[in-house]
PDB file of C-alpha atoms in Angstrom:
ATOM      1  CA  MET P   6      28.893 -75.469 -54.130  1.00 96.00           C
ATOM      2  CA  LYS P   7      32.379 -75.712 -55.534  1.00 98.00           C
ATOM      3  CA  ILE P   8      32.235 -79.026 -57.429  1.00 98.00           C
ATOM      4  CA  LEU P   9      35.392 -80.869 -58.440  1.00 98.00           C
ATOM      5  CA  LEU P  10      34.503 -82.694 -61.646  1.00 98.00           C
ATOM      6  CA  THR P  11      36.526 -85.546 -63.107  1.00 98.00           C
ATOM      7  CA  GLY P  12      35.977 -86.434 -66.752  1.00 97.00           C
ATOM      8  CA  ALA P  13      34.964 -82.841 -67.458  1.00 97.00           C
ATOM      9  CA  GLU P  14      35.960 -83.100 -71.112  1.00 95.00           C
ATOM     10  CA  GLY P  15      33.956 -86.271 -71.673  1.00 95.00           C
ATOM     11  CA  PHE P  16      30.491 -86.686 -73.153  1.00 95.00           C
ATOM     12  CA  THR P  17      28.660 -86.556 -69.815  1.00 97.00           C
ATOM     13  CA  GLY P  18      31.111 -84.232 -68.104  1.00 97.00           C
ATOM     14  CA  ARG P  19      30.675 -81.405 -70.592  1.00 97.00           C
ATOM     15  CA  LEU P  20      26.906 -81.353 -70.212  1.00 97.00           C
ATOM     16  CA  PHE P  21      27.018 -81.856 -66.443  1.00 98.00           C
ATOM     17  CA  ALA P  22      29.305 -78.825 -66.132  1.00 98.00           C
ATOM     18  CA  GLU P  23      26.782 -76.750 -68.103  1.00 97.00           C
ATOM     19  CA  HIS P  24      23.855 -77.912 -65.959  1.00 97.00           C
ATOM     20  CA  ALA P  25      25.734 -77.384 -62.693  1.00 98.00           C
ATOM     21  CA  THR P  26      26.923 -73.909 -63.689  1.00 98.00           C
ATOM     22  CA  ALA P  27      23.407 -72.940 -64.754  1.00 97.00           C
ATOM     23  CA  ALA P  28      22.186 -74.094 -61.329  1.00 96.00           C
ATOM     24  CA  GLY P  29      24.603 -71.660 -59.647  1.00 97.00           C
ATOM     25  CA  HIS P  30      27.454 -74.008 -58.747  1.00 98.00           C
ATOM     26  CA  THR P  31      31.138 -73.458 -59.479  1.00 98.00           C
ATOM     27  CA  VAL P  32      32.659 -76.331 -61.435  1.00 98.00           C
ATOM     28  CA  VAL P  33      36.393 -77.016 -61.267  1.00 98.00           C
ATOM     29  CA  ALA P  34      37.591 -79.526 -63.855  1.00 98.00           C
ATOM     30  CA  LEU P  35      40.223 -81.948 -62.602  1.00 98.00           C
ATOM     31  CA  GLN P  36      43.377 -81.637 -64.712  1.00 97.00           C
ATOM     32  CA  ALA P  37      45.575 -84.332 -63.158  1.00 97.00           C
ATOM     33  CA  ASN P  38      45.642 -87.857 -64.513  1.00 95.00           C
ATOM     34  CA  LEU P  39      43.867 -90.219 -62.125  1.00 96.00           C
ATOM     35  CA  THR P  40      46.776 -92.650 -62.321  1.00 95.00           C
ATOM     36  CA  ASN P  41      49.236 -89.988 -61.100  1.00 97.00           C
ATOM     37  CA  ALA P  42      48.572 -90.150 -57.355  1.00 98.00           C
ATOM     38  CA  ASP P  43      50.939 -87.332 -56.369  1.00 98.00           C
ATOM     39  CA  ALA P  44      49.673 -84.801 -58.931  1.00 98.00           C
ATOM     40  CA  LEU P  45      46.104 -85.780 -58.130  1.00 98.00           C
ATOM     41  CA  ARG P  46      46.623 -85.251 -54.382  1.00 98.00           C
ATOM     42  CA  ASP P  47      48.222 -81.841 -54.924  1.00 98.00           C
ATOM     43  CA  GLU P  48      45.378 -80.656 -57.143  1.00 98.00           C
ATOM     44  CA  VAL P  49      42.660 -81.929 -54.797  1.00 98.00           C
ATOM     45  CA  LEU P  50      44.279 -80.204 -51.808  1.00 98.00           C
ATOM     46  CA  ALA P  51      44.619 -76.961 -53.757  1.00 98.00           C
ATOM     47  CA  THR P  52      40.988 -77.082 -54.940  1.00 98.00           C
ATOM     48  CA  ALA P  53      39.375 -77.935 -51.572  1.00 98.00           C
ATOM     49  CA  PRO P  54      35.995 -78.760 -53.137  1.00 98.00           C
ATOM     50  CA  ASP P  55      32.609 -78.761 -51.398  1.00 98.00           C
ATOM     51  CA  ALA P  56      31.532 -81.733 -53.519  1.00 98.00           C
ATOM     52  CA  VAL P  57      33.008 -84.150 -56.030  1.00 98.00           C
ATOM     53  CA  VAL P  58      31.409 -85.709 -59.113  1.00 98.00           C
ATOM     54  CA  HIS P  59      33.595 -88.518 -60.418  1.00 98.00           C
ATOM     55  CA  LEU P  60      32.764 -89.326 -64.034  1.00 98.00           C
ATOM     56  CA  ALA P  61      36.205 -90.078 -65.476  1.00 95.00           C
ATOM     57  CA  ALA P  62      36.494 -93.692 -66.612  1.00 91.00           C
ATOM     58  CA  ILE P  63      37.296 -96.045 -69.448  1.00 82.00           C
ATOM     59  CA  SER P  64      33.683 -96.606 -70.510  1.00 65.00           C
ATOM     60  CA  PHE P  65      33.767 -98.181 -73.976  1.00 55.00           C
ATOM     61  CA  VAL P  66      33.138-101.904 -73.454  1.00 54.00           C
ATOM     62  CA  GLY P  67      35.129-102.757 -76.573  1.00 54.00           C
ATOM     63  CA  HIS P  68      38.262-100.905 -75.425  1.00 48.00           C
ATOM     64  CA  ALA P  69      41.363-102.643 -76.784  1.00 50.00           C
ATOM     65  CA  HIS P  70      43.334-102.844 -73.529  1.00 67.00           C
ATOM     66  CA  ASP P  71      41.653-104.772 -70.727  1.00 82.00           C
ATOM     67  CA  GLU P  72      44.136-103.623 -68.101  1.00 89.00           C
ATOM     68  CA  ALA P  73      43.139 -99.990 -68.684  1.00 90.00           C
ATOM     69  CA  PHE P  74      39.714-100.623 -67.180  1.00 92.00           C
ATOM     70  CA  TYR P  75      41.295-101.503 -63.842  1.00 95.00           C
ATOM     71  CA  ALA P  76      44.116 -98.945 -63.956  1.00 94.00           C
ATOM     72  CA  VAL P  77      41.665 -96.067 -64.427  1.00 94.00           C
ATOM     73  CA  ASN P  78      38.342 -97.260 -63.021  1.00 95.00           C
ATOM     74  CA  VAL P  79      39.681 -98.940 -59.878  1.00 97.00           C
ATOM     75  CA  ILE P  80      43.189 -97.667 -59.114  1.00 97.00           C
ATOM     76  CA  GLY P  81      42.415 -94.175 -60.433  1.00 97.00           C
ATOM     77  CA  THR P  82      39.331 -93.942 -58.208  1.00 98.00           C
ATOM     78  CA  THR P  83      41.362 -95.209 -55.246  1.00 98.00           C
ATOM     79  CA  ASN P  84      43.885 -92.427 -55.844  1.00 98.00           C
ATOM     80  CA  LEU P  85      41.068 -89.874 -55.906  1.00 98.00           C
ATOM     81  CA  LEU P  86      39.500 -91.086 -52.661  1.00 98.00           C
ATOM     82  CA  ASN P  87      42.902 -91.236 -50.973  1.00 98.00           C
ATOM     83  CA  ALA P  88      43.428 -87.592 -51.919  1.00 98.00           C
ATOM     84  CA  LEU P  89      39.985 -86.553 -50.662  1.00 98.00           C
ATOM     85  CA  VAL P  90      40.458 -88.027 -47.201  1.00 98.00           C
ATOM     86  CA  GLN P  91      43.569 -85.873 -46.794  1.00 98.00           C
ATOM     87  CA  LEU P  92      41.578 -82.649 -47.088  1.00 98.00           C
ATOM     88  CA  PRO P  93      41.369 -80.613 -43.846  1.00 97.00           C
ATOM     89  CA  VAL P  94      37.651 -80.174 -44.566  1.00 98.00           C
ATOM     90  CA  ARG P  95      36.276 -83.109 -46.499  1.00 97.00           C
ATOM     91  CA  PRO P  96      33.609 -82.705 -49.217  1.00 98.00           C
ATOM     92  CA  ARG P  97      30.004 -82.817 -48.095  1.00 97.00           C
ATOM     93  CA  ARG P  98      29.223 -85.244 -50.919  1.00 98.00           C
ATOM     94  CA  VAL P  99      31.228 -87.479 -53.287  1.00 98.00           C
ATOM     95  CA  LEU P 100      29.219 -88.900 -56.189  1.00 98.00           C
ATOM     96  CA  LEU P 101      30.770 -91.866 -57.994  1.00 98.00           C
ATOM     97  CA  ALA P 102      29.468 -92.961 -61.391  1.00 98.00           C
ATOM     98  CA  SER P 103      29.424 -96.746 -61.626  1.00 98.00           C
ATOM     99  CA  SER P 104      27.392 -98.557 -64.299  1.00 96.00           C
ATOM    100  CA  ALA P 105      24.385-100.811 -64.836  1.00 94.00           C
ATOM    101  CA  ASN P 106      26.821-103.138 -66.586  1.00 92.00           C
ATOM    102  CA  ILE P 107      27.653-104.553 -63.168  1.00 95.00           C
ATOM    103  CA  TYR P 108      24.351-106.488 -63.304  1.00 94.00           C
ATOM    104  CA  GLY P 109      25.349-108.507 -66.383  1.00 89.00           C
ATOM    105  CA  ASN P 110      22.843-110.922 -67.937  1.00 83.00           C
ATOM    106  CA  THR P 111      19.817-111.570 -65.771  1.00 82.00           C
ATOM    107  CA  ALA P 112      16.291-112.868 -66.197  1.00 77.00           C
ATOM    108  CA  GLU P 113      15.061-110.236 -63.748  1.00 82.00           C
ATOM    109  CA  SER P 114      13.534-107.133 -65.299  1.00 84.00           C
ATOM    110  CA  PRO P 115      13.422-104.381 -64.307  1.00 94.00           C
ATOM    111  CA  ILE P 116      16.589-104.675 -62.216  1.00 96.00           C
ATOM    112  CA  GLY P 117      16.647-103.157 -58.743  1.00 97.00           C
ATOM    113  CA  GLU P 118      19.684-102.039 -56.791  1.00 97.00           C
ATOM    114  CA  THR P 119      19.575-105.129 -54.544  1.00 96.00           C
ATOM    115  CA  HIS P 120      19.956-107.511 -57.487  1.00 95.00           C
ATOM    116  CA  ALA P 121      23.132-109.583 -57.233  1.00 95.00           C
ATOM    117  CA  PRO P 122      25.818-108.263 -59.592  1.00 96.00           C
ATOM    118  CA  ALA P 123      27.140-110.584 -62.286  1.00 94.00           C
ATOM    119  CA  PRO P 124      29.300-108.595 -64.743  1.00 94.00           C
ATOM    120  CA  VAL P 125      30.204-110.303 -68.003  1.00 89.00           C
ATOM    121  CA  ASN P 126      32.973-108.004 -69.276  1.00 90.00           C
ATOM    122  CA  HIS P 127      35.996-106.132 -67.942  1.00 92.00           C
ATOM    123  CA  TYR P 128      34.180-102.806 -67.962  1.00 92.00           C
ATOM    124  CA  GLY P 129      31.401-104.118 -65.702  1.00 94.00           C
ATOM    125  CA  MET P 130      33.862-105.998 -63.510  1.00 95.00           C
ATOM    126  CA  SER P 131      36.081-102.939 -63.048  1.00 96.00           C
ATOM    127  CA  LYS P 132      33.080-100.813 -62.063  1.00 97.00           C
ATOM    128  CA  LEU P 133      31.942-103.415 -59.542  1.00 98.00           C
ATOM    129  CA  ALA P 134      35.467-103.581 -58.089  1.00 98.00           C
ATOM    130  CA  MET P 135      35.420 -99.786 -57.867  1.00 98.00           C
ATOM    131  CA  GLU P 136      32.161 -99.898 -55.903  1.00 98.00           C
ATOM    132  CA  TYR P 137      33.503-102.446 -53.409  1.00 98.00           C
ATOM    133  CA  MET P 138      36.739-100.543 -53.007  1.00 98.00           C
ATOM    134  CA  ALA P 139      34.907 -97.229 -52.488  1.00 98.00           C
ATOM    135  CA  ARG P 140      32.842 -98.657 -49.662  1.00 97.00           C
ATOM    136  CA  THR P 141      36.001 -98.994 -47.581  1.00 98.00           C
ATOM    137  CA  TYR P 142      35.973 -95.164 -47.442  1.00 98.00           C
ATOM    138  CA  ALA P 143      32.350 -94.898 -46.298  1.00 96.00           C
ATOM    139  CA  ASP P 144      33.394 -94.102 -42.722  1.00 97.00           C
ATOM    140  CA  ARG P 145      35.447 -91.137 -43.919  1.00 97.00           C
ATOM    141  CA  LEU P 146      33.585 -89.748 -46.946  1.00 98.00           C
ATOM    142  CA  ASP P 147      29.929 -89.043 -47.726  1.00 98.00           C
ATOM    143  CA  LEU P 148      29.615 -91.333 -50.749  1.00 98.00           C
ATOM    144  CA  VAL P 149      26.748 -91.815 -53.184  1.00 98.00           C
ATOM    145  CA  ILE P 150      27.150 -94.412 -55.946  1.00 98.00           C
ATOM    146  CA  THR P 151      25.146 -94.232 -59.161  1.00 98.00           C
ATOM    147  CA  ARG P 152      24.484 -96.969 -61.704  1.00 98.00           C
ATOM    148  CA  PRO P 153      23.363 -95.309 -64.922  1.00 97.00           C
ATOM    149  CA  PHE P 154      21.711 -97.501 -67.525  1.00 95.00           C
ATOM    150  CA  ASN P 155      22.407 -96.872 -71.228  1.00 93.00           C
ATOM    151  CA  TYR P 156      22.090 -93.241 -72.232  1.00 96.00           C
ATOM    152  CA  THR P 157      22.988 -91.182 -75.241  1.00 97.00           C
ATOM    153  CA  GLY P 158      22.667 -87.756 -76.831  1.00 97.00           C
ATOM    154  CA  PRO P 159      24.401 -85.245 -79.114  1.00 96.00           C
ATOM    155  CA  GLY P 160      28.140 -85.204 -78.567  1.00 94.00           C
ATOM    156  CA  GLN P 161      28.583 -88.876 -77.711  1.00 94.00           C
ATOM    157  CA  ASP P 162      31.479 -90.513 -79.567  1.00 91.00           C
ATOM    158  CA  ASP P 163      30.323 -92.358 -82.669  1.00 87.00           C
ATOM    159  CA  HIS P 164      32.026 -95.605 -81.658  1.00 84.00           C
ATOM    160  CA  PHE P 165      28.981 -95.975 -79.395  1.00 88.00           C
ATOM    161  CA  LEU P 166      25.940 -97.515 -81.037  1.00 90.00           C
ATOM    162  CA  ILE P 167      23.309 -94.760 -81.192  1.00 95.00           C
ATOM    163  CA  PRO P 168      25.662 -91.965 -82.353  1.00 95.00           C
ATOM    164  CA  LYS P 169      26.952 -94.373 -85.000  1.00 93.00           C
ATOM    165  CA  LEU P 170      23.403 -94.925 -86.225  1.00 95.00           C
ATOM    166  CA  ALA P 171      22.655 -91.192 -86.186  1.00 96.00           C
ATOM    167  CA  MET P 172      25.775 -90.449 -88.242  1.00 94.00           C
ATOM    168  CA  HIS P 173      24.951 -93.099 -90.845  1.00 94.00           C
ATOM    169  CA  PHE P 174      21.317 -92.061 -91.180  1.00 95.00           C
ATOM    170  CA  ALA P 175      22.173 -88.352 -91.356  1.00 94.00           C
ATOM    171  CA  ALA P 176      24.744 -89.034 -94.088  1.00 93.00           C
ATOM    172  CA  ARG P 177      22.331 -91.411 -95.858  1.00 94.00           C
ATOM    173  CA  GLU P 178      24.982 -94.106 -96.031  1.00 93.00           C
ATOM    174  CA  PRO P 179      23.901 -97.072 -98.198  1.00 94.00           C
ATOM    175  CA  SER P 180      24.584 -99.613 -95.431  1.00 93.00           C
ATOM    176  CA  ILE P 181      25.358 -99.911 -91.722  1.00 91.00           C
ATOM    177  CA  ALA P 182      27.398-102.750 -90.193  1.00 89.00           C
ATOM    178  CA  LEU P 183      26.161-103.670 -86.720  1.00 89.00           C
ATOM    179  CA  GLY P 184      26.543-106.444 -84.164  1.00 82.00           C
ATOM    180  CA  ASN P 185      23.704-108.232 -82.400  1.00 82.00           C
ATOM    181  CA  LEU P 186      20.368-106.705 -83.441  1.00 82.00           C
ATOM    182  CA  ASP P 187      18.388-108.675 -80.871  1.00 82.00           C
ATOM    183  CA  VAL P 188      19.253-106.649 -77.786  1.00 84.00           C
ATOM    184  CA  GLU P 189      17.093-104.418 -75.613  1.00 88.00           C
ATOM    185  CA  ARG P 190      18.406-101.395 -73.781  1.00 90.00           C
ATOM    186  CA  GLU P 191      17.246 -98.242 -72.158  1.00 94.00           C
ATOM    187  CA  PHE P 192      18.366 -95.400 -74.391  1.00 95.00           C
ATOM    188  CA  ASN P 193      17.932 -92.534 -71.966  1.00 97.00           C
ATOM    189  CA  ASP P 194      18.897 -88.934 -72.597  1.00 98.00           C
ATOM    190  CA  VAL P 195      22.165 -87.639 -71.164  1.00 98.00           C
ATOM    191  CA  GLN P 196      20.262 -84.573 -69.960  1.00 97.00           C
ATOM    192  CA  MET P 197      18.249 -86.762 -67.589  1.00 98.00           C
ATOM    193  CA  VAL P 198      21.412 -88.364 -66.231  1.00 98.00           C
ATOM    194  CA  CYS P 199      23.044 -84.988 -65.553  1.00 98.00           C
ATOM    195  CA  ASP P 200      19.900 -83.747 -63.802  1.00 97.00           C
ATOM    196  CA  ALA P 201      19.873 -86.898 -61.651  1.00 98.00           C
ATOM    197  CA  TYR P 202      23.496 -86.345 -60.632  1.00 98.00           C
ATOM    198  CA  LEU P 203      22.747 -82.755 -59.617  1.00 98.00           C
ATOM    199  CA  LEU P 204      19.716 -83.779 -57.574  1.00 98.00           C
ATOM    200  CA  LEU P 205      21.672 -86.551 -55.859  1.00 98.00           C
ATOM    201  CA  LEU P 206      24.340 -84.076 -54.800  1.00 97.00           C
ATOM    202  CA  SER P 207      21.646 -82.374 -52.729  1.00 96.00           C
ATOM    203  CA  HIS P 208      19.290 -85.206 -51.815  1.00 98.00           C
ATOM    204  CA  GLY P 209      21.127 -88.537 -52.051  1.00 98.00           C
ATOM    205  CA  GLU P 210      21.459 -90.564 -48.858  1.00 98.00           C
ATOM    206  CA  PRO P 211      25.054 -91.203 -47.714  1.00 97.00           C
ATOM    207  CA  GLY P 212      26.282 -94.694 -48.516  1.00 97.00           C
ATOM    208  CA  GLU P 213      23.395 -95.475 -50.851  1.00 98.00           C
ATOM    209  CA  THR P 214      23.463 -96.720 -54.451  1.00 98.00           C
ATOM    210  CA  TYR P 215      20.944 -95.524 -57.036  1.00 98.00           C
ATOM    211  CA  ASN P 216      20.024 -96.759 -60.485  1.00 98.00           C
ATOM    212  CA  ILE P 217      19.826 -93.880 -62.966  1.00 98.00           C
ATOM    213  CA  CYS P 218      17.213 -95.151 -65.358  1.00 97.00           C
ATOM    214  CA  SER P 219      13.744 -94.719 -66.808  1.00 95.00           C
ATOM    215  CA  GLY P 220      12.653 -98.351 -66.719  1.00 93.00           C
ATOM    216  CA  GLN P 221      11.760 -98.112 -70.423  1.00 93.00           C
ATOM    217  CA  PRO P 222      13.806-100.442 -72.672  1.00 93.00           C
ATOM    218  CA  TYR P 223      13.724-100.430 -76.463  1.00 94.00           C
ATOM    219  CA  ALA P 224      14.692-103.125 -78.934  1.00 92.00           C
ATOM    220  CA  LEU P 225      17.543-102.043 -81.179  1.00 92.00           C
ATOM    221  CA  ARG P 226      15.391-102.770 -84.207  1.00 92.00           C
ATOM    222  CA  PHE P 227      12.844-100.224 -82.894  1.00 95.00           C
ATOM    223  CA  VAL P 228      15.575 -97.565 -82.684  1.00 96.00           C
ATOM    224  CA  ILE P 229      16.615 -98.312 -86.267  1.00 95.00           C
ATOM    225  CA  ASP P 230      13.001 -98.072 -87.425  1.00 95.00           C
ATOM    226  CA  THR P 231      12.616 -94.733 -85.617  1.00 97.00           C
ATOM    227  CA  PHE P 232      15.690 -93.303 -87.328  1.00 97.00           C
ATOM    228  CA  ALA P 233      14.285 -94.509 -90.662  1.00 96.00           C
ATOM    229  CA  ARG P 234      10.949 -92.793 -89.984  1.00 97.00           C
ATOM    230  CA  LEU P 235      12.595 -89.522 -88.895  1.00 96.00           C
ATOM    231  CA  THR P 236      14.827 -89.367 -91.966  1.00 95.00           C
ATOM    232  CA  GLY P 237      12.630 -91.047 -94.569  1.00 95.00           C
ATOM    233  CA  TYR P 238      15.573 -93.275 -95.388  1.00 93.00           C
ATOM    234  CA  SER P 239      16.278 -96.981 -94.857  1.00 93.00           C
ATOM    235  CA  PRO P 240      19.873 -98.128 -95.329  1.00 93.00           C
ATOM    236  CA  ARG P 241      20.816-101.775 -95.656  1.00 93.00           C
ATOM    237  CA  ILE P 242      21.538-103.289 -92.239  1.00 92.00           C
ATOM    238  CA  GLU P 243      24.412-105.790 -92.216  1.00 90.00           C
ATOM    239  CA  VAL P 244      25.374-107.944 -89.241  1.00 85.00           C
ATOM    240  CA  ASN P 245      29.150-108.064 -88.908  1.00 79.00           C
ATOM    241  CA  PRO P 246      30.242-111.065 -86.784  1.00 80.00           C
ATOM    242  CA  ALA P 247      33.252-109.050 -85.638  1.00 76.00           C
ATOM    243  CA  PHE P 248      30.871-106.665 -83.841  1.00 75.00           C
ATOM    244  CA  VAL P 249      29.005-109.434 -82.015  1.00 72.00           C
ATOM    245  CA  ARG P 250      30.340-109.724 -78.463  1.00 68.00           C
ATOM    246  CA  ALA P 251      30.668-113.176 -76.959  1.00 64.00           C
ATOM    247  CA  ASN P 252      29.397-111.947 -73.589  1.00 61.00           C
ATOM    248  CA  GLU P 253      26.612-109.713 -74.848  1.00 65.00           C
ATOM    249  CA  VAL P 254      24.119-108.443 -72.264  1.00 68.00           C
ATOM    250  CA  HIS P 255      20.839-109.168 -74.033  1.00 77.00           C
ATOM    251  CA  ARG P 256      18.393-107.046 -72.016  1.00 79.00           C
ATOM    252  CA  LEU P 257      19.224-104.234 -69.638  1.00 83.00           C
ATOM    253  CA  CYS P 258      16.353-102.423 -67.980  1.00 93.00           C
ATOM    254  CA  GLY P 259      16.422-100.791 -64.567  1.00 96.00           C
ATOM    255  CA  SER P 260      13.961-100.096 -61.802  1.00 97.00           C
ATOM    256  CA  ALA P 261      13.812 -96.398 -60.956  1.00 96.00           C
ATOM    257  CA  THR P 262      11.625 -96.996 -57.867  1.00 97.00           C
ATOM    258  CA  LYS P 263      14.320 -96.135 -55.310  1.00 98.00           C
ATOM    259  CA  LEU P 264      15.414 -92.975 -57.133  1.00 97.00           C
ATOM    260  CA  GLN P 265      11.849 -91.784 -57.705  1.00 96.00           C
ATOM    261  CA  ALA P 266      10.911 -92.397 -54.067  1.00 97.00           C
ATOM    262  CA  LEU P 267      13.910 -90.355 -52.896  1.00 98.00           C
ATOM    263  CA  PHE P 268      13.077 -87.425 -55.146  1.00 98.00           C
ATOM    264  CA  ALA P 269       9.371 -87.574 -54.257  1.00 97.00           C
ATOM    265  CA  THR P 270      10.320 -87.220 -50.583  1.00 97.00           C
ATOM    266  CA  HIS P 271      12.042 -83.945 -51.450  1.00 97.00           C
ATOM    267  CA  GLY P 272       9.337 -82.739 -53.825  1.00 97.00           C
ATOM    268  CA  VAL P 273      11.461 -82.872 -56.963  1.00 96.00           C
ATOM    269  CA  THR P 274      10.836 -84.634 -60.276  1.00 93.00           C
ATOM    270  CA  LEU P 275      13.340 -86.125 -62.703  1.00 95.00           C
ATOM    271  CA  LEU P 276      12.228 -85.541 -66.275  1.00 91.00           C
ATOM    272  CA  SER P 277      13.197 -87.960 -69.037  1.00 90.00           C
ATOM    273  CA  PRO P 278      12.976 -86.675 -72.645  1.00 94.00           C
ATOM    274  CA  PRO P 279      11.184 -89.075 -75.030  1.00 95.00           C
ATOM    275  CA  LEU P 280      13.454 -91.274 -77.136  1.00 96.00           C
ATOM    276  CA  GLU P 281      12.251 -89.741 -80.389  1.00 97.00           C
ATOM    277  CA  GLU P 282      13.188 -86.275 -79.164  1.00 97.00           C
ATOM    278  CA  THR P 283      16.677 -87.474 -78.249  1.00 97.00           C
ATOM    279  CA  LEU P 284      17.158 -89.139 -81.651  1.00 97.00           C
ATOM    280  CA  GLN P 285      15.951 -86.003 -83.452  1.00 97.00           C
ATOM    281  CA  ARG P 286      18.539 -83.888 -81.646  1.00 97.00           C
ATOM    282  CA  MET P 287      21.253 -86.399 -82.493  1.00 97.00           C
ATOM    283  CA  LEU P 288      20.335 -86.378 -86.153  1.00 96.00           C
ATOM    284  CA  GLN P 289      20.393 -82.609 -86.153  1.00 95.00           C
ATOM    285  CA  ALA P 290      23.822 -82.598 -84.529  1.00 94.00           C
ATOM    286  CA  ALA P 291      25.023 -85.106 -87.120  1.00 92.00           C
ATOM    287  CA  GLY P 292      24.022 -82.714 -89.877  1.00 81.00           C
ATOM    288  CA  SER P 293      20.598 -83.929 -91.000  1.00 49.00           C
ATOM    289  CA  GLY P 294      18.258 -81.241 -92.218  1.00 40.00           C
ATOM    290  CA  LYS P 295      15.309 -83.560 -91.657  1.00 43.00           C
ATOM    291  CA  ALA P 296      15.530 -83.476 -87.843  1.00 38.00           C
ATOM    292  CA  THR P 297      13.936 -80.611 -85.942  1.00 36.00           C
TER     293      THR P 297
END
């Protein structure tokens, strides 16, 4: 397929493009800014893609400008979908990356796709608004919505938590300033997420929403201990109140039952690298000679 990819220069986009190309697809990276509706429409019409993978977004929860979440994640996605419906031959599949952050804080664990959303920050709220908006195009486009839970890997910006830890451990910094240590997250591998997106392009059901997750959460303290074991080094951990978010999601763990059942029907398996393997690769990328 000819896949139009938004966010191609981002952390996930770069690896997805590699995986898709290796699988025999042609990947065309969107160049237009999502907020420029006219330029976006012209580029979409000129590309005439067979499929679309929409990854571009403001994704850092601590982003300084709240309005940017809505300008890019909601209005930008609206501009993209408006352009796609103008194609003479519409794509056979449009995959939209939402986020598990739409679930917010909940006592339920693991969280299934039918759980009522309750976002607690602008990032989660903008992604939920994007989902609702996108559903108004369901009669005109073959849409699949994904809700990835936390994932990481080499190449992720170090203002995200796990790359920050990898950088500090690799450099053997004397101390690390962190926020809330008492959180639990899935820390899945970006490779698994990219594989899931590729499989959903072929096998996802139109109009459906899928959690992209492993169902295996880890306490942040466990991740820190694993880095310490891999490097043989234990820096001083300092809690900086400035890094503690008022609306922190304390535990975020997804149910992969729906995704696994879909793939089982088609005889395919989604592999998830072990956390330790992911952390080793991140240490290596950060320059540690102790990771293999």
